[in-house]
Short mmCIF file of C-alpha atoms in Angstrom, two decimals:
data_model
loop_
_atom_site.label_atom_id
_atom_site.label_comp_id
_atom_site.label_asym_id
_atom_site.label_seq_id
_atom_site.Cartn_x
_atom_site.Cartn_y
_atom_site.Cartn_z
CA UNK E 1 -42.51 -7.39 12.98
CA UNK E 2 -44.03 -4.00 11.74
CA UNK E 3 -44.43 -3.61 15.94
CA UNK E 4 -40.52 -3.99 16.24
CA UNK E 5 -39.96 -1.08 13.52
CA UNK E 6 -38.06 0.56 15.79
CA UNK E 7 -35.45 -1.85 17.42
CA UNK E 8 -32.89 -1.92 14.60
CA UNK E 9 -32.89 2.31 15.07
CA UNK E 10 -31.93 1.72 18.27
CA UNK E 11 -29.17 -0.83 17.91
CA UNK E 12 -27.83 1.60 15.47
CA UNK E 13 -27.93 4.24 18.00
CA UNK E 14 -26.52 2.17 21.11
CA UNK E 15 -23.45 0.88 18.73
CA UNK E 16 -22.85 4.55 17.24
CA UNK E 17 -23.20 5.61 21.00
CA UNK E 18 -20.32 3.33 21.90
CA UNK E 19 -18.11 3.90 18.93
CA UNK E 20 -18.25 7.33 18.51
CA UNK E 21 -16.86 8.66 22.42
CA UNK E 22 -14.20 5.31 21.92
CA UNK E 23 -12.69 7.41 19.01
CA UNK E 24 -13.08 10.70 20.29
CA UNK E 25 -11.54 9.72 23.68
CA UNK E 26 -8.44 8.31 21.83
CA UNK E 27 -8.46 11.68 19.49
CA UNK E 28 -8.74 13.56 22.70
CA UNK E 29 -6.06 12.36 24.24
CA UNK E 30 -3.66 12.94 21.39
CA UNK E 31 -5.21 16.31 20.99
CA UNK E 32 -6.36 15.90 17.66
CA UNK E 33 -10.45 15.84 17.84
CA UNK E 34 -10.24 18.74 15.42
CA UNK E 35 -9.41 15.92 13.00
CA UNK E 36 -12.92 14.47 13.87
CA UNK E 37 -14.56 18.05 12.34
CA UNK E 38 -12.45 18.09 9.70
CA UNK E 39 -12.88 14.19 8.27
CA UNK E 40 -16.47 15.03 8.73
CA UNK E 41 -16.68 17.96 6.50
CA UNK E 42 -14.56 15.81 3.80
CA UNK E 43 -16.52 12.81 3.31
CA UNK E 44 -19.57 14.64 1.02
CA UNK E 45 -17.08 14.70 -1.93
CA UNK E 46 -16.58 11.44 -1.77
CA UNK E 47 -19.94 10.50 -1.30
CA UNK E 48 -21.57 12.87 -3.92
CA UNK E 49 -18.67 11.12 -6.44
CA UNK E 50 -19.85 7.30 -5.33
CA UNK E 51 -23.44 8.08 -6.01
CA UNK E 52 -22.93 9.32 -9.23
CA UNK E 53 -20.32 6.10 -10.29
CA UNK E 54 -22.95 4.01 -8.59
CA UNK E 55 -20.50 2.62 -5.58
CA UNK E 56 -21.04 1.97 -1.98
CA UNK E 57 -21.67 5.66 -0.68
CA UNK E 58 -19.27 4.65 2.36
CA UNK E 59 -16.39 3.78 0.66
CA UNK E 60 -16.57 7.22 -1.33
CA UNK E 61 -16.82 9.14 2.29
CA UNK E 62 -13.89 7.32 3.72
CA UNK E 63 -11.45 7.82 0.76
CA UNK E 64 -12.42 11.08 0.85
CA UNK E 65 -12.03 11.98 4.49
CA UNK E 66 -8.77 10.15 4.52
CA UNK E 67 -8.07 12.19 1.67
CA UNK E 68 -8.84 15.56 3.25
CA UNK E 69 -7.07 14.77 6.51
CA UNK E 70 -3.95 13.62 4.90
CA UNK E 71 -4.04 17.07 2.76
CA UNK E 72 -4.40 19.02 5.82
CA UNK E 73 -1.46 17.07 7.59
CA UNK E 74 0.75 17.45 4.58
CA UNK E 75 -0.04 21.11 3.93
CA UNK E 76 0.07 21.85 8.05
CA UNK E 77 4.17 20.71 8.02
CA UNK E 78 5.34 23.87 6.03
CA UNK E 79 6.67 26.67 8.21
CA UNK E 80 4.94 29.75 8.18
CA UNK E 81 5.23 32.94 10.25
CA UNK E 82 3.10 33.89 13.13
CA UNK E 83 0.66 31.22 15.09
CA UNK E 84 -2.35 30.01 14.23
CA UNK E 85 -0.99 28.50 10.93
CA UNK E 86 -1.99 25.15 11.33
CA UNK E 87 -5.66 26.14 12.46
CA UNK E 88 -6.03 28.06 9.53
CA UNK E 89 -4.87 25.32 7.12
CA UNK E 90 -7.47 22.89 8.42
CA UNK E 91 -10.47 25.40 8.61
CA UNK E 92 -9.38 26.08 4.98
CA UNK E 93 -9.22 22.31 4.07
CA UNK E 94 -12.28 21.72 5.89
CA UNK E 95 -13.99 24.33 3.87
CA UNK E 96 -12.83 23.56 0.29
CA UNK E 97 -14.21 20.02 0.63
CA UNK E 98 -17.26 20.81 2.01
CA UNK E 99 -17.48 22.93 -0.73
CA UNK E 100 -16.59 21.14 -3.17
CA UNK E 101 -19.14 18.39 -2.35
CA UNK E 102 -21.81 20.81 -2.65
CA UNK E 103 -20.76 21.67 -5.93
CA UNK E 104 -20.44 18.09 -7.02
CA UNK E 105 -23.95 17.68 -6.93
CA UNK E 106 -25.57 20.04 -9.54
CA UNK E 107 -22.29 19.52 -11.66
CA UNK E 108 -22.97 15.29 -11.62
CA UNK E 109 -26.96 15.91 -11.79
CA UNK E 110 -27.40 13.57 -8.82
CA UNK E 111 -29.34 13.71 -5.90
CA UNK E 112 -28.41 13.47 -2.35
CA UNK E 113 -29.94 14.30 0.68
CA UNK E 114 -27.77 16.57 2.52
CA UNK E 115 -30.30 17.04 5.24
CA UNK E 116 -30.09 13.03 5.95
CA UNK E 117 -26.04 13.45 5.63
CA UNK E 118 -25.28 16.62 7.79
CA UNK E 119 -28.13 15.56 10.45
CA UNK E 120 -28.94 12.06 9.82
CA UNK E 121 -31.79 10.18 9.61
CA UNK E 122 -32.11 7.37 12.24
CA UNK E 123 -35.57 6.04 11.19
CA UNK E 124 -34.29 5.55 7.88
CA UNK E 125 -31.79 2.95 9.28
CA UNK E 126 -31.17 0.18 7.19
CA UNK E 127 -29.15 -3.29 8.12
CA UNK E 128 -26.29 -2.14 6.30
CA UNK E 129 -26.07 0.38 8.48
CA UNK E 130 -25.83 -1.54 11.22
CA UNK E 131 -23.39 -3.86 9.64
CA UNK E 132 -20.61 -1.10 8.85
CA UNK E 133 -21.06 0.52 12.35
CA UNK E 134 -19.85 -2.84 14.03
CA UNK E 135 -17.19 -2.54 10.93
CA UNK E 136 -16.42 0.23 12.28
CA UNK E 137 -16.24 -0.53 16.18
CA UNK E 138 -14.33 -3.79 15.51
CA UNK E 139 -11.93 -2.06 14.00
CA UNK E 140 -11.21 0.71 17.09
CA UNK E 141 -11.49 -2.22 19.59
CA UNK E 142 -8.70 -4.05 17.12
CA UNK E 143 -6.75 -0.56 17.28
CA UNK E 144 -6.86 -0.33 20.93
CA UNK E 145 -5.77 -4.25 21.23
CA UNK E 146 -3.49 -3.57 19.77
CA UNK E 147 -1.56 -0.48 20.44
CA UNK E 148 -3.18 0.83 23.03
CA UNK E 149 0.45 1.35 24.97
CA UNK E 150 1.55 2.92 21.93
CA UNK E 151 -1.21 5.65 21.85
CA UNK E 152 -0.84 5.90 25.99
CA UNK E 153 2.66 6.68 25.47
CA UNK E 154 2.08 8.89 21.98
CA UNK E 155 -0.73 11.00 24.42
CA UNK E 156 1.62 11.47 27.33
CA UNK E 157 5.10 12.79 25.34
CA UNK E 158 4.89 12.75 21.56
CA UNK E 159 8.58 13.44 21.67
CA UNK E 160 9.05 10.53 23.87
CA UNK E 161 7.60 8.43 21.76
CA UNK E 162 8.98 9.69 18.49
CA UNK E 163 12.42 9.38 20.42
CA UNK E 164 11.46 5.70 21.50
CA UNK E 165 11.20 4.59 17.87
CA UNK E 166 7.48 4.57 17.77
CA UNK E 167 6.10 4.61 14.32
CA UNK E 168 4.04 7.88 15.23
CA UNK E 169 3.45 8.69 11.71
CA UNK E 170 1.87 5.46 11.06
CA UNK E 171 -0.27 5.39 14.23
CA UNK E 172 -1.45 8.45 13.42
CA UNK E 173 -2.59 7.51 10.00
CA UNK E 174 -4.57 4.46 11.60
CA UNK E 175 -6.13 6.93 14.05
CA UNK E 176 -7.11 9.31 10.83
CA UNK E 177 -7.94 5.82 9.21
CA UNK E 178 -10.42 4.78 12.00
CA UNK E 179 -11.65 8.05 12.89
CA UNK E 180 -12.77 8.44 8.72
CA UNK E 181 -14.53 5.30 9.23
CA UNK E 182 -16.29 6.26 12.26
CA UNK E 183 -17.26 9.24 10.49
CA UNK E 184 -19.17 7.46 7.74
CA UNK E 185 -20.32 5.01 10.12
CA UNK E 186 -22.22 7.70 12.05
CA UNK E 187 -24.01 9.32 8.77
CA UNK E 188 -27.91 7.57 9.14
CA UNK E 189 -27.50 7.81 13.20
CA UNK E 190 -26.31 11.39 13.77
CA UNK E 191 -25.00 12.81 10.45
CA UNK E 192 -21.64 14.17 9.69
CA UNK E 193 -22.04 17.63 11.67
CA UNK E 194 -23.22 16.08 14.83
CA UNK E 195 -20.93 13.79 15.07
CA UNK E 196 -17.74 15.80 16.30
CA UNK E 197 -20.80 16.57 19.65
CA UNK E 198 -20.96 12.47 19.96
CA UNK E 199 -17.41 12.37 20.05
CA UNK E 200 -16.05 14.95 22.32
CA UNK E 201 -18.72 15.68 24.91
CA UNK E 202 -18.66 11.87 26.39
CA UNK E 203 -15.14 11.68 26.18
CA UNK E 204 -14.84 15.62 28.19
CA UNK E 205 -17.10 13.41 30.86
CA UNK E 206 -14.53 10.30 31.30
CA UNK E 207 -11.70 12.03 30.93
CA UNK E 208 -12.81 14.08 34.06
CA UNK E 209 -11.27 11.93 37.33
CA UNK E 210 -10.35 8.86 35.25
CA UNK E 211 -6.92 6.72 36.62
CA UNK E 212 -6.08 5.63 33.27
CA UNK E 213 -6.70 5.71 29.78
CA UNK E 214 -8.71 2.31 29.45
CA UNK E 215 -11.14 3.77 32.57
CA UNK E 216 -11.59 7.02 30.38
CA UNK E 217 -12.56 4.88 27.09
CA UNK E 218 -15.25 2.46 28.75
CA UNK E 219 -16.63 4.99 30.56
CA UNK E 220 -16.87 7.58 27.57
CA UNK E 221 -18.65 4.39 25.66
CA UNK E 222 -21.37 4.07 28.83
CA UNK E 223 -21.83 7.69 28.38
CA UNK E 224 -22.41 7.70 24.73
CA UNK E 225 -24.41 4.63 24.34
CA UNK E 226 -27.13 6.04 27.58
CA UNK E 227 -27.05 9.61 25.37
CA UNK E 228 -27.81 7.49 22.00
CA UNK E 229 -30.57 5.67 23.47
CA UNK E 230 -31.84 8.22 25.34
CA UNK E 231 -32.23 10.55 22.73
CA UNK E 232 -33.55 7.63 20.41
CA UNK E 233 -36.33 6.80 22.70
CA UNK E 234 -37.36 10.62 23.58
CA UNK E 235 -37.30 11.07 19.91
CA UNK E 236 -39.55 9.05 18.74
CA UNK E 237 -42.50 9.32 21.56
CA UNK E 238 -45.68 10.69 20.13
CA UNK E 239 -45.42 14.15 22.59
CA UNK E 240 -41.80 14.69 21.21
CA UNK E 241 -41.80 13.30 17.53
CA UNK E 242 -38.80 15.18 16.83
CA UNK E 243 -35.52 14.33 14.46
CA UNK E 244 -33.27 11.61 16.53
CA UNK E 245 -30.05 12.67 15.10
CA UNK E 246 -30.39 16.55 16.23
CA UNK E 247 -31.55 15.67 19.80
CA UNK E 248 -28.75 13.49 20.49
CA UNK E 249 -26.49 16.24 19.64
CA UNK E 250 -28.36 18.91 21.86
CA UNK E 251 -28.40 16.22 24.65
CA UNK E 252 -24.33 16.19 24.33
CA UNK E 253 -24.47 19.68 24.87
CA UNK E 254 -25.78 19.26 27.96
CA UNK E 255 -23.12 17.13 28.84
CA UNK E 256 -20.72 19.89 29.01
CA UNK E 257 -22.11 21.73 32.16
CA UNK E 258 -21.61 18.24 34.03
CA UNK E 259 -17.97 17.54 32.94
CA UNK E 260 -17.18 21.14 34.22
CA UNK E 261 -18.71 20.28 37.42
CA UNK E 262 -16.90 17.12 37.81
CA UNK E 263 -13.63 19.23 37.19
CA UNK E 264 -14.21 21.90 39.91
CA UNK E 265 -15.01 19.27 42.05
CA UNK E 266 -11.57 17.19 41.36
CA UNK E 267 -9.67 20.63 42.01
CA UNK E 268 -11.25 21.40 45.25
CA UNK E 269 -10.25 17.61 46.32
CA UNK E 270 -6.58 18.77 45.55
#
């Protein structure tokens, strides 16, 4: 067994590969990934205040990202002058609870890793880990069964669909719901800062050329899961030994140059 140390790492990685682009394509499309930094930022409150009551570290992060995204919604609504209001409420939110985390820990006297939670820590990878991340995918794939035509139609005209009688408010809240739990999910693969990378640079790939919606999601997944495993692999060969979590984000990055490409190529086509 001591020979197969390294196979549950990489089932981590492939299923955080899948499930992080399936969420970020769906935030995409709605033009909300910004939620993605901002729930990621907001979980280390609630994780610093689960260690210290001795809970599930997971549960703390999700209540607590929910928590800061539904702030930032709330707080977003008021009308103020000029532009740029709403960005500047949830950079503001976003900072305050990443903040206050970090202040949490010295005032609770408990430790956390924060290098392990910002970056993650693949090799550290434990079953449970693997347990809440297919948690967490069953509960996008449930999303998408069923409303996927809701969120097609909430993407294409969000006054449509708020005109149609769509409950927008509450599909929104189960995208902030699932997107917290993704989030949280991600923590041992990639860590909460590299996340938002896992999420929008396969999903900027699929989007590129895709006919629908569905096409864009399985293809982000592909995408995701061949960058997870990829970077997994290269990580952990004796040349390379480097940190699995930050060389799946910097692989990501070099995603970007090839969805541009793809772009140019679909408007020369036209």
């Amino acid at each position: 067994m001591e020979s197969l140390w390294w196979l549950l790492p990489l089932l981590l990685a492939l299923v955080i590969g899948g499930l992080c682009p399936l969420a970020g394509t769906l935030l995409l499309v709605q033009r909300r990934l910004f939620l993605a930094n901002l729930v990621s930022h907001a979980v280390l409150p609630g994780l610093a205040l689960a260690v210290a009551l001795r809970l599930d570290p997971g549960l703390g992060g999700v209540i607590s990202g929910l928590a800061g995204a539904l702030l930032a919604e709330r707080l977003s609504r008021a009308d103020r002058p000029g532009e740029g209001g709403d960005e500047a409420v949830l950079n503001t939110v976003l900072a305050g609870f990443l903040g206050l985390g970090v202040l949490l820990i010295p005032l609770l006297q408990i430790r956390v890793d924060l290098e392990a939670v910002l970056f993650g820590d693949l090799l550290a990878a434990a079953p449970a880990d693997l347990l809440r991340s297919l948690l967490a995918l069953a509960a996008v794939l449930l999303l998408l069964a069923l409303r996927y035509r809701h969120y097609v139609y909430l993407g294409v005209d969000p006054l449509g669909a708020a005109g149609a009688g769509l409950p927008v408010q509450r599909l929104r809240l189960l995208l902030t719901f699932v997107t917290a739990f993704t989030v949280v999910s991600a923590m041992t693969a990639v860590g909460v800062v590299l996340v938002i990378a896992l999420m929008g640079a396969p999903a900027l790939v699929a989007l590129a050329g895709a006919a629908s919606l569905r096409q864009a999601l399985w293809r982000s997944a592909l995408v995701g899961m061949a960058i997870s495993g990829a970077g997994f692999l290269l990580a952990i060969q004796p040349l390379v030994n480097l940190p699995p979590g930050p060389l799946i984000g910097v692989l990501c990055l070099g995603l970007l140059p090839l969805a541009g490409l793809r772009e140019r190529r679909l408007l020369a086509r036209r």
